[in-house]
Coordinates of C-alpha atoms in Angstrom, one line a residue:
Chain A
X792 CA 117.7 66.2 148.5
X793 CA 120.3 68.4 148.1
X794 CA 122.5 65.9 146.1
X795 CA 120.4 66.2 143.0
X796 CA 120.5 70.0 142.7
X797 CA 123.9 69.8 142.9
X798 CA 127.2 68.8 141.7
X799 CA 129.4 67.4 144.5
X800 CA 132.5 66.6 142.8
X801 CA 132.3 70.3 141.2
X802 CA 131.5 71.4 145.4
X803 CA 134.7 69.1 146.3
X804 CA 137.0 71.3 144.1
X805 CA 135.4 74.4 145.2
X806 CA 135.9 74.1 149.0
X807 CA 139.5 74.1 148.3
X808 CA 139.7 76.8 145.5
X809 CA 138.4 80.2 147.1
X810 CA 139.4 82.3 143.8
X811 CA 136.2 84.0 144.7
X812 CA 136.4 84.8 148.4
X813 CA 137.8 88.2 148.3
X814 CA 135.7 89.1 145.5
X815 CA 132.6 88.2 147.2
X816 CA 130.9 91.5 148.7
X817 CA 129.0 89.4 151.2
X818 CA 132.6 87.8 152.4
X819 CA 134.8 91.3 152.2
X820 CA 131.9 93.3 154.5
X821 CA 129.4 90.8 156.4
X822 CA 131.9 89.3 159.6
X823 CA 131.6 85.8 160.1
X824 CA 130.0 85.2 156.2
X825 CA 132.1 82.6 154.7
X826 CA 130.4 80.3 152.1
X827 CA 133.5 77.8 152.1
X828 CA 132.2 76.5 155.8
X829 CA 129.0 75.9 154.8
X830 CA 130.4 74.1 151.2
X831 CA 132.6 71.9 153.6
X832 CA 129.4 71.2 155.0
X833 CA 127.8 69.8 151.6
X834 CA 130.3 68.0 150.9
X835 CA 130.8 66.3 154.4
X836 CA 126.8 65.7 154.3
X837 CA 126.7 67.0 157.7
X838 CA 124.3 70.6 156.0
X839 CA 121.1 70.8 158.3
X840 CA 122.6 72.8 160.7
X841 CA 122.7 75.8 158.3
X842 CA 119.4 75.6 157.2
X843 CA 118.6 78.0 159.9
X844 CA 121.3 80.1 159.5
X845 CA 121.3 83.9 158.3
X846 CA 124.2 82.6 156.9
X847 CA 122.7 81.3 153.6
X848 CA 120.5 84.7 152.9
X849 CA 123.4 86.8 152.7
X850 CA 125.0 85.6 149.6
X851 CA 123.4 88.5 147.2
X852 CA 123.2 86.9 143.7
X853 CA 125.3 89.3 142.6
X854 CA 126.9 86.7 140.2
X855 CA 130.3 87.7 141.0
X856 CA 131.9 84.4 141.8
X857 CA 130.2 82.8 138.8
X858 CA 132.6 84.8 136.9
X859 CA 136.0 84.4 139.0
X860 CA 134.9 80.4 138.9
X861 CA 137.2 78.1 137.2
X862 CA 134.8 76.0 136.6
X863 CA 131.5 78.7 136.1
X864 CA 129.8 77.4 138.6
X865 CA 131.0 79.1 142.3
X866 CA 129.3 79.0 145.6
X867 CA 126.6 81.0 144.3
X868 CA 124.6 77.7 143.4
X869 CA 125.2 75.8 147.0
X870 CA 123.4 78.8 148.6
X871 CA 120.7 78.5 146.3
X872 CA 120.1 75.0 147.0
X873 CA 120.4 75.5 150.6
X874 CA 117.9 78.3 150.3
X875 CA 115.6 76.1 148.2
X876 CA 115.8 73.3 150.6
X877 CA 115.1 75.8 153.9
X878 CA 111.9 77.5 152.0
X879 CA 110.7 74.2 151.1
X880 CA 111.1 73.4 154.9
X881 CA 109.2 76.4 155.3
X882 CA 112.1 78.3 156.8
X883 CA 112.1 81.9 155.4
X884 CA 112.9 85.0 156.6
X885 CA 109.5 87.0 156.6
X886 CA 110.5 89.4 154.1
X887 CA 110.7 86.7 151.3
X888 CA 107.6 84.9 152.6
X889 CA 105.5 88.0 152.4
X890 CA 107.3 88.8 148.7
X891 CA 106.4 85.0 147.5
X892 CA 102.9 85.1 148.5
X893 CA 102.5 88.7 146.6
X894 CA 103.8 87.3 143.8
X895 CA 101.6 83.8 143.7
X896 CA 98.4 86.2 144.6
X897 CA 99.3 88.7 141.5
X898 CA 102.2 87.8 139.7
X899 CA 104.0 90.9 140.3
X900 CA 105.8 92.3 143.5
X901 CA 103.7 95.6 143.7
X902 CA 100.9 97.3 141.5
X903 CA 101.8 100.9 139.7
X904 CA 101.5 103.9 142.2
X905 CA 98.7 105.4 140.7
X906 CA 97.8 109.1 142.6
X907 CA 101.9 109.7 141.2
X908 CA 101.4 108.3 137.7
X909 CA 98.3 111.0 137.6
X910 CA 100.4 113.8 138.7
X911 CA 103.1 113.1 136.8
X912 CA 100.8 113.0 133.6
X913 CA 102.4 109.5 133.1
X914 CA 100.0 106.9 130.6
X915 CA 97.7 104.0 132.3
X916 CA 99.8 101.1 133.2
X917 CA 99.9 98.0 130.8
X918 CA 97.6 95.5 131.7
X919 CA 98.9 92.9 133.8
X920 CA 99.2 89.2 132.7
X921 CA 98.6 87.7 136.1
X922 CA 95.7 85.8 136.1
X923 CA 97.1 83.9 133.1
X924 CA 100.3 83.3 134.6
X925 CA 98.2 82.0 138.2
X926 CA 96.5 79.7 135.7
X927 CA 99.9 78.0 134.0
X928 CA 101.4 78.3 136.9
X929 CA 98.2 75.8 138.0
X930 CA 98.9 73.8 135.7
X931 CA 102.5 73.5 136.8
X932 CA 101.3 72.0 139.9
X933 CA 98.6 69.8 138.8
X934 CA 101.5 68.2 136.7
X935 CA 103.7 67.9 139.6
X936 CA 101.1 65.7 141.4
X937 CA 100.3 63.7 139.1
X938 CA 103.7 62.8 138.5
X939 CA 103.1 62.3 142.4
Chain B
X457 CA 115.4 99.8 114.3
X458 CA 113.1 96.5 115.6
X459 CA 110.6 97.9 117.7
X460 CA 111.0 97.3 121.4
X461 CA 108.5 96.5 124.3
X462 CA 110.0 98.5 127.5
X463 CA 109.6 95.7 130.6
X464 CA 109.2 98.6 133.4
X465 CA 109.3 95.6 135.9
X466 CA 107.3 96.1 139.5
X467 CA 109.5 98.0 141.9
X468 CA 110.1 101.1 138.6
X469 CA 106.1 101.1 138.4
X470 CA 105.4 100.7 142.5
X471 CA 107.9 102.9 143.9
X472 CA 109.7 104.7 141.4
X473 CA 106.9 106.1 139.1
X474 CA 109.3 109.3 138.4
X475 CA 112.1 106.9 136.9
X476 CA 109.5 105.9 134.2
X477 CA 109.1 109.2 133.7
X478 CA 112.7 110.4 132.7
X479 CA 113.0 107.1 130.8
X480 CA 109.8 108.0 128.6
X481 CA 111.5 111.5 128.3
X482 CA 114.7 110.4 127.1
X483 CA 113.5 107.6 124.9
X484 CA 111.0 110.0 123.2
X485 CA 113.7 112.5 122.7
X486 CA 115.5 110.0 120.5
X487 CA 112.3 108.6 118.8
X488 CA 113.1 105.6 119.9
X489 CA 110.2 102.7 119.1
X490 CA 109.4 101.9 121.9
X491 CA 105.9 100.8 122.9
X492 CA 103.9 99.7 126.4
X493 CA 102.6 95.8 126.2
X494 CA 99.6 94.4 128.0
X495 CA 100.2 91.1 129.6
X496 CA 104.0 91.5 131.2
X497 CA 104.5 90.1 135.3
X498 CA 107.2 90.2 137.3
X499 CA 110.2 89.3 135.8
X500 CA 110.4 87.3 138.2
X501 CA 112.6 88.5 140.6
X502 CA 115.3 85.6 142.1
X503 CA 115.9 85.6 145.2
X504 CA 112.6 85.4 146.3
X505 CA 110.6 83.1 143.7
X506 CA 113.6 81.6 142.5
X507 CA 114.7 80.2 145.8
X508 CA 111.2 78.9 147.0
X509 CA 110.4 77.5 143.1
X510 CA 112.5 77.4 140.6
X511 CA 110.1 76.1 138.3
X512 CA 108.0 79.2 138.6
X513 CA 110.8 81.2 138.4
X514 CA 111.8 80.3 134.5
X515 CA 108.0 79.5 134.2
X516 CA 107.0 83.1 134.5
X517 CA 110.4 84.8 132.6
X518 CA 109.4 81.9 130.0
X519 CA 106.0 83.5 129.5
X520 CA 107.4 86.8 129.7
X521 CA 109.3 86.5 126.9
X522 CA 106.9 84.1 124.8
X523 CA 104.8 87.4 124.7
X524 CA 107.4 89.4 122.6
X525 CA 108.2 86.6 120.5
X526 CA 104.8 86.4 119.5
X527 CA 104.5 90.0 118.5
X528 CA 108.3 89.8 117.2
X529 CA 109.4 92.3 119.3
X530 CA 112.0 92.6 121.7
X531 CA 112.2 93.9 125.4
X532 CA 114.6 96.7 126.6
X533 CA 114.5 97.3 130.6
X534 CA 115.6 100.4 132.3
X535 CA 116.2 97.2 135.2
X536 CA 119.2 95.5 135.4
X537 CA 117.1 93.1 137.6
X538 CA 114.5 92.5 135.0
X539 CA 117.0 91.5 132.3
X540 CA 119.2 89.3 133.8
X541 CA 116.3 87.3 135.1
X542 CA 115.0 87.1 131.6
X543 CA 118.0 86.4 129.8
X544 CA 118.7 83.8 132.4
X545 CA 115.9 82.0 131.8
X546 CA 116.2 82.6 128.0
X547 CA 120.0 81.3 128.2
X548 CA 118.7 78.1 129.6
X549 CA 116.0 76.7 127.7
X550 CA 117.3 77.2 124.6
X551 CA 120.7 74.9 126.5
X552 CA 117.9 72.4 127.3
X553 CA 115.5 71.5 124.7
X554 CA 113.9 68.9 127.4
X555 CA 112.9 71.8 129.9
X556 CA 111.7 74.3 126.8
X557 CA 109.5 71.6 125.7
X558 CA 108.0 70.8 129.1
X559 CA 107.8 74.8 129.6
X560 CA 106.1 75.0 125.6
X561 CA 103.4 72.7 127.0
X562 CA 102.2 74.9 129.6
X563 CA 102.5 78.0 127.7
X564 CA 100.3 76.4 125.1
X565 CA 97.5 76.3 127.3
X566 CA 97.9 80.5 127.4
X567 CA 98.1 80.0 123.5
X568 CA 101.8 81.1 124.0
X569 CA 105.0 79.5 122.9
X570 CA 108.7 80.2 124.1
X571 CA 110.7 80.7 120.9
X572 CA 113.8 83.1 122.9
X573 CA 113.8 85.1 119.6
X574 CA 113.5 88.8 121.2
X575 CA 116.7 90.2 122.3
X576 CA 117.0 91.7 126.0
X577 CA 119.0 94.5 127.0
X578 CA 119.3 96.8 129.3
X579 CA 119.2 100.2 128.9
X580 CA 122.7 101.8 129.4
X581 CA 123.8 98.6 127.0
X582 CA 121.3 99.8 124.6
X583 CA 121.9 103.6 124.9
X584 CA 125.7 102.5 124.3
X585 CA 125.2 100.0 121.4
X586 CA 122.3 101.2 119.6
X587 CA 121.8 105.0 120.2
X588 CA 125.3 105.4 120.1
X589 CA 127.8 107.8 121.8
X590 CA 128.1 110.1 118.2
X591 CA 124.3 110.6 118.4
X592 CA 124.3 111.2 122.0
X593 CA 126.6 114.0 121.9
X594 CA 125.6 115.8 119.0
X595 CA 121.8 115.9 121.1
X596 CA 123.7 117.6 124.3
X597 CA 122.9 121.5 125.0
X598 CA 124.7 121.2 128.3
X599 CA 127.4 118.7 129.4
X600 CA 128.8 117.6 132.7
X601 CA 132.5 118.9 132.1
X602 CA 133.9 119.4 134.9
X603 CA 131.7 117.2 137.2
X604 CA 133.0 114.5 139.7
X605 CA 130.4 111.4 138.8
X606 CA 130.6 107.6 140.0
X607 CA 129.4 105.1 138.3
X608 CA 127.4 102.1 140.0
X609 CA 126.7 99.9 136.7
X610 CA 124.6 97.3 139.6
X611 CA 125.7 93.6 139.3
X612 CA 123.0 92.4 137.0
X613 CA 123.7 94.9 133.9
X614 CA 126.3 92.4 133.0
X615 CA 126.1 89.1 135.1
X616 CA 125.5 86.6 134.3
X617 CA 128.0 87.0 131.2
X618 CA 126.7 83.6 129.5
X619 CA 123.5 84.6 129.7
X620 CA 123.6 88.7 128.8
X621 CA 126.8 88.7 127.0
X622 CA 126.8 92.9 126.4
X623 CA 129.8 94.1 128.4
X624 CA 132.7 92.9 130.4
X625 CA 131.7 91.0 133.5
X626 CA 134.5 92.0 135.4
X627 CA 135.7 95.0 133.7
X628 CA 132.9 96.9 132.0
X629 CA 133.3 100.1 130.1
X630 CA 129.9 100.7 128.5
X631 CA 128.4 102.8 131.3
X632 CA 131.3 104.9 131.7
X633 CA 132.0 105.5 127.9
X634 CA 128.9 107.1 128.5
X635 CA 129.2 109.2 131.1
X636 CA 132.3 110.4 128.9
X637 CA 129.9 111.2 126.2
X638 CA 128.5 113.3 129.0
X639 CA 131.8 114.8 129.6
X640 CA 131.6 113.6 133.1
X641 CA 135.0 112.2 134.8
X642 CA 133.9 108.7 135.9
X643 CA 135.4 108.6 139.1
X644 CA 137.6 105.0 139.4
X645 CA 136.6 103.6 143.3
X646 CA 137.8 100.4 144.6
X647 CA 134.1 99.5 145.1
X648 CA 132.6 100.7 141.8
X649 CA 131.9 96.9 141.2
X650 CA 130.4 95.4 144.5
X651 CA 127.1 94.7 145.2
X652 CA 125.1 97.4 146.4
X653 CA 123.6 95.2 149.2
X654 CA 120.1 96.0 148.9
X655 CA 119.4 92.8 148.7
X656 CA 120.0 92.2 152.4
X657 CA 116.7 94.2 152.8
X658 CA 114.8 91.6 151.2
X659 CA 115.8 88.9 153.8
X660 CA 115.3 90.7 157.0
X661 CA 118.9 92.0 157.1
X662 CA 118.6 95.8 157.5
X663 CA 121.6 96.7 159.7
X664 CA 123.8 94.8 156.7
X665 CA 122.2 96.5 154.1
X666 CA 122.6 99.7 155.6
X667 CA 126.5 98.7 156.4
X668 CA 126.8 97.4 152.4
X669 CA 125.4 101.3 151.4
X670 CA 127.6 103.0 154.1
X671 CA 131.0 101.3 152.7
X672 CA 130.1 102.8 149.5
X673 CA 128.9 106.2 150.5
X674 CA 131.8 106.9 152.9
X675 CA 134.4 106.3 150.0
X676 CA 132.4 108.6 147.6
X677 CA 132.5 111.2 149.8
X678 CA 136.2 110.4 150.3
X679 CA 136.7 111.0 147.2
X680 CA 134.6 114.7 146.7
X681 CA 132.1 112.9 144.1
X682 CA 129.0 115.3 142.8
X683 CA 126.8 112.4 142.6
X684 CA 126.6 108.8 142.0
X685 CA 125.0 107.4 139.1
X686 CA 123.2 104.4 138.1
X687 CA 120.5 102.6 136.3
X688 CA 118.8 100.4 138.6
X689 CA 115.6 100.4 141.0
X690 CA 117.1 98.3 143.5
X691 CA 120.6 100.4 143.5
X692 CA 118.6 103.7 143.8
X693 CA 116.5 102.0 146.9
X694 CA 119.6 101.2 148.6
X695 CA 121.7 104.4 147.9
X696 CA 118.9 107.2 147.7
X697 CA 116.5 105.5 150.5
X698 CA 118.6 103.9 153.0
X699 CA 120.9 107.1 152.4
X700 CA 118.4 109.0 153.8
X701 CA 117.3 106.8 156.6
X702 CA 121.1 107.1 157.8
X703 CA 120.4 110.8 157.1
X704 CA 118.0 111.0 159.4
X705 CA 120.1 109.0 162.2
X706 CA 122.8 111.9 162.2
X707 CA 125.2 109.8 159.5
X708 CA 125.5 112.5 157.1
X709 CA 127.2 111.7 153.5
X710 CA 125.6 114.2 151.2
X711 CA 125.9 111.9 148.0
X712 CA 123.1 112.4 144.9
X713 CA 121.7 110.2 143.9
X714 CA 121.2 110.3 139.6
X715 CA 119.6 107.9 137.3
X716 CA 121.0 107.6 133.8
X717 CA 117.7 108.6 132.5
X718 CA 117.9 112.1 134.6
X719 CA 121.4 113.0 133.8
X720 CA 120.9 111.9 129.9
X721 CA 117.8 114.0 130.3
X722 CA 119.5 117.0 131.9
X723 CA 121.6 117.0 129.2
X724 CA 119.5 117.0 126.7
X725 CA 117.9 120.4 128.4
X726 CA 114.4 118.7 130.6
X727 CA 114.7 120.5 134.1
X728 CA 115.2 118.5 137.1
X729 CA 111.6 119.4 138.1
X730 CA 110.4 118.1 134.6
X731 CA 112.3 115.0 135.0
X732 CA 110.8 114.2 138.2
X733 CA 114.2 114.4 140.4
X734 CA 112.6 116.6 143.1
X735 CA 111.4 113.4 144.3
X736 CA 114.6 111.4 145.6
X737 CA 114.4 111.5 148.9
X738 CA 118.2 112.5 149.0
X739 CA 119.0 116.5 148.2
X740 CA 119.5 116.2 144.5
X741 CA 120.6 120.2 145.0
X742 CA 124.3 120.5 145.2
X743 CA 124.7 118.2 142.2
X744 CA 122.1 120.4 140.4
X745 CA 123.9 123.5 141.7
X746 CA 127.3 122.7 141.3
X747 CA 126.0 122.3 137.4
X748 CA 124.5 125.5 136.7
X749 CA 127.4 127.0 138.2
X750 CA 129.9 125.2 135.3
X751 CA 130.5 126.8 132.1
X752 CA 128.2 126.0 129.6
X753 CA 129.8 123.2 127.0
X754 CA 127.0 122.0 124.6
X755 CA 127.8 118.6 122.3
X756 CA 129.8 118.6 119.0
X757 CA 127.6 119.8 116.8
X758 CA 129.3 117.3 113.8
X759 CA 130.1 113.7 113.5
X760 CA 133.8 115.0 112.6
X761 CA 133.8 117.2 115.9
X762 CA 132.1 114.0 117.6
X763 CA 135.0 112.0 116.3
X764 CA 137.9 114.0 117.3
X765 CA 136.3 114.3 120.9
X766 CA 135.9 110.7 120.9
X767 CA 137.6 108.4 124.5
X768 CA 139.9 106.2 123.4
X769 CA 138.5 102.8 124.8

């Protein structure tokens, strides 16, 4: 499952590299955060045990160690497929459950505050594309299961 | 100029109507063709549709930007969110013709197709690159000479690099060339580049997030900064918001909070109370008074003054 979003040999050189630890704003102020464990992990094939981690929430996306990589790829992408693998587990902290079923309702993350637009003389809002993206985004699906 | 769509993005629109606000201001002050478009979602953002479905994820930023492309337009976001999401998504279909095609065939069903024509800045890249520091200036009636600003540029104005390609990743200069423009000294901090942490928030983390804006605060105020400024919803949340909520705890750090769109507004001679900036939820008032108490220095008034005033960079 987690083989195919990823690419262990790339993983294998990364859990001895580290250019990107002490770059990593998660690993300088969060003690005890330290992706390299958990890439040890992957590689080893012994993961499941940090699916229920907090661990693999707190890398923040901020793209940093995509840029220190040697290779572009850093251990931005292992927490992301741990993540993916934990959701589809249904293992979320509430906070993105709530935010993903917002966004499959509406297709946004909040409507336009509109008492403060008025008082602020701001223009109506755009109208929003959301019932055409809920019905691609159908369609999405009903491919999926056909292709079972 | 091509005509732009501005992608305002959810949290601007929800939370932050006032930051629309000073970014109408500022773009109408430059006549800057910019126009509202029907049809935009969330971007979306990626660490919470991204990690349940990634599909969706460049699904929707797909669709997103098939809309420009069909009115040959492109998008500029005062987000740094919103465009790297985009641009990400942009980046890799047009890598992988197999995915774009697969994507193309949904899209058709909304009469749509993903063509990844329409360019996607943000706007402190686009203020940099297309406004341009010589125009800025000459537009100023009062400058920040004399003020002790930070700058926060927010991870996603420039990463990914592959896929937004506007400024160093690891070494940008755009934002603080800038607030040089501005006559601001852009304070140097050893954590002017990390993370803000607001996205700890997002996954039930609020004691880290609060730690991530307090490791930042503390060294501003270290350093005597007027103000910190920046160009990004989720940057404000965590600095102006969860600022305040340590306020209110006793932790005081007494740092303002400024959007790029209030100081280039300021600047330009819109009041704070015009601008919207009376509602941060941090005291925007020692920055404001610590301005009106420095001597007035108004832009160069020529391109030749503009030049000779010129950063080297």
């Amino acid at each position: 499952m987690l083989g195919a979003a990823l690419n262990i040999k790339l993983l294998e050189m990364c859990s001895k590299c580290g250019a990107c630890y002490s770059i990593c704003p998660s690993c300088v102020n969060l003690p005890g955060y330290d992706p390299r464990e958990v890439i040890q992990d992957i590689v080893a094939g012994d993961w499941e045990k940090w699916l229920l981690s907090k661990s693999i929430w707190q890398c923040l996306e901020c793209h940093y160690c995509l840029e220190m990589c040697y290779q572009h790829y850093g251990f931005e992408n292992a927490m992301t497929a741990m993540r993916a693998v934990a959701t589809k587990r249904g293992i979320f902290p509430v906070q993105v459950k709530r935010g993903w079923e917002m966004f499959a309702k509406t297709g946004k993350l909040g409507e336009p505050a509109m008492p403060a637009r008025k008082k602020m003389n701001l223009p109506a809002p755009a109208a929003s594309g959301g019932e055409e993206l809920k019905k691609i985004y159908a369609l999405l699906k009903e491919k999926r299961r056909g292709q079972g | 100029m091509k005509d732009f769509a501005v992608f305002w993005g959810c949290t601007i629109q929800a939370r932050f109507p006032f930051l629309e606000k000073s970014t109408r201001m500022v773009l109408d002050a430059f006549k800057l063709p910019h126009r509202d478009v029907d049809g935009f979602t969330c971007c979306p953002e990626k660490s919470l549709v991204n990690n349940v479905d990634h599909a969706a994820f460049v699904l929707t930023a797909a669709r997103n930007v098939a809309l420009v492309d069909g009115m040959g337009l492109d998008i500029v976001s005062p987000c740094t969110g919103c465009v790297s999401n985009l641009a990400t998504v942009k980046g890799e279909l047009k890598a992988n013709p197999v995915e774009r095609t697969a994507v193309n065939g949904l899209l058709k069903a909304a009469g749509k197709e993903f063509k990844g024509n329409a360019k996607l800045t943000h706007l402190v890249p686009f203020f940099h690159d297309s406004v341009g520091v010589f125009a800025i200036k000459q537009r100023i009636k009062k400058d920040f000479s004399g003020m002790r600003l930070a700058v926060h540029y927010g991870c996603h104005m420039m990463r990914p690099s592959h896929a937004l390609r506007n400024d160093d990743p690891l070494d940008p200069k755009k934002f603080d060339n800038l607030l040089a423009a501005l006559g601001a000294v852009s304070l140097q901090h050893p954590t002017k580049l990390q993370c803000c942490g607001q996205g700890l928030d997002r996954v039930d983390q609020h004691d880290n997030a609060l730690h991530m804006a307090r490791v930042k605060l503390k060294e501003l105020k270290s350093l005597g900064a007027d103000g910190l400024v920046l160009c990004c919803p989720s940057c404000f949340l965590q600095f102006d918001n969860n600022q305040f909520l340590m306020e209110k705890e006793g932790e005081k750090f007494g740092i303002p909070i400024i959007y790029f769109t209030e100081l280039l507004g300021l600047a330009l001679g819109y009041t704070a109370e015009e601008l919207g900036m009376n509602s941060h939820r941090v005291d925007v008032e020692p920055f404001l008074e610590k301005w009106k108490r420095s001597p007035l220095v108004a832009g160069s008034g020529t391109i030749d003054e503009a030049l000779n005033a010129v950063v080297a960079f």
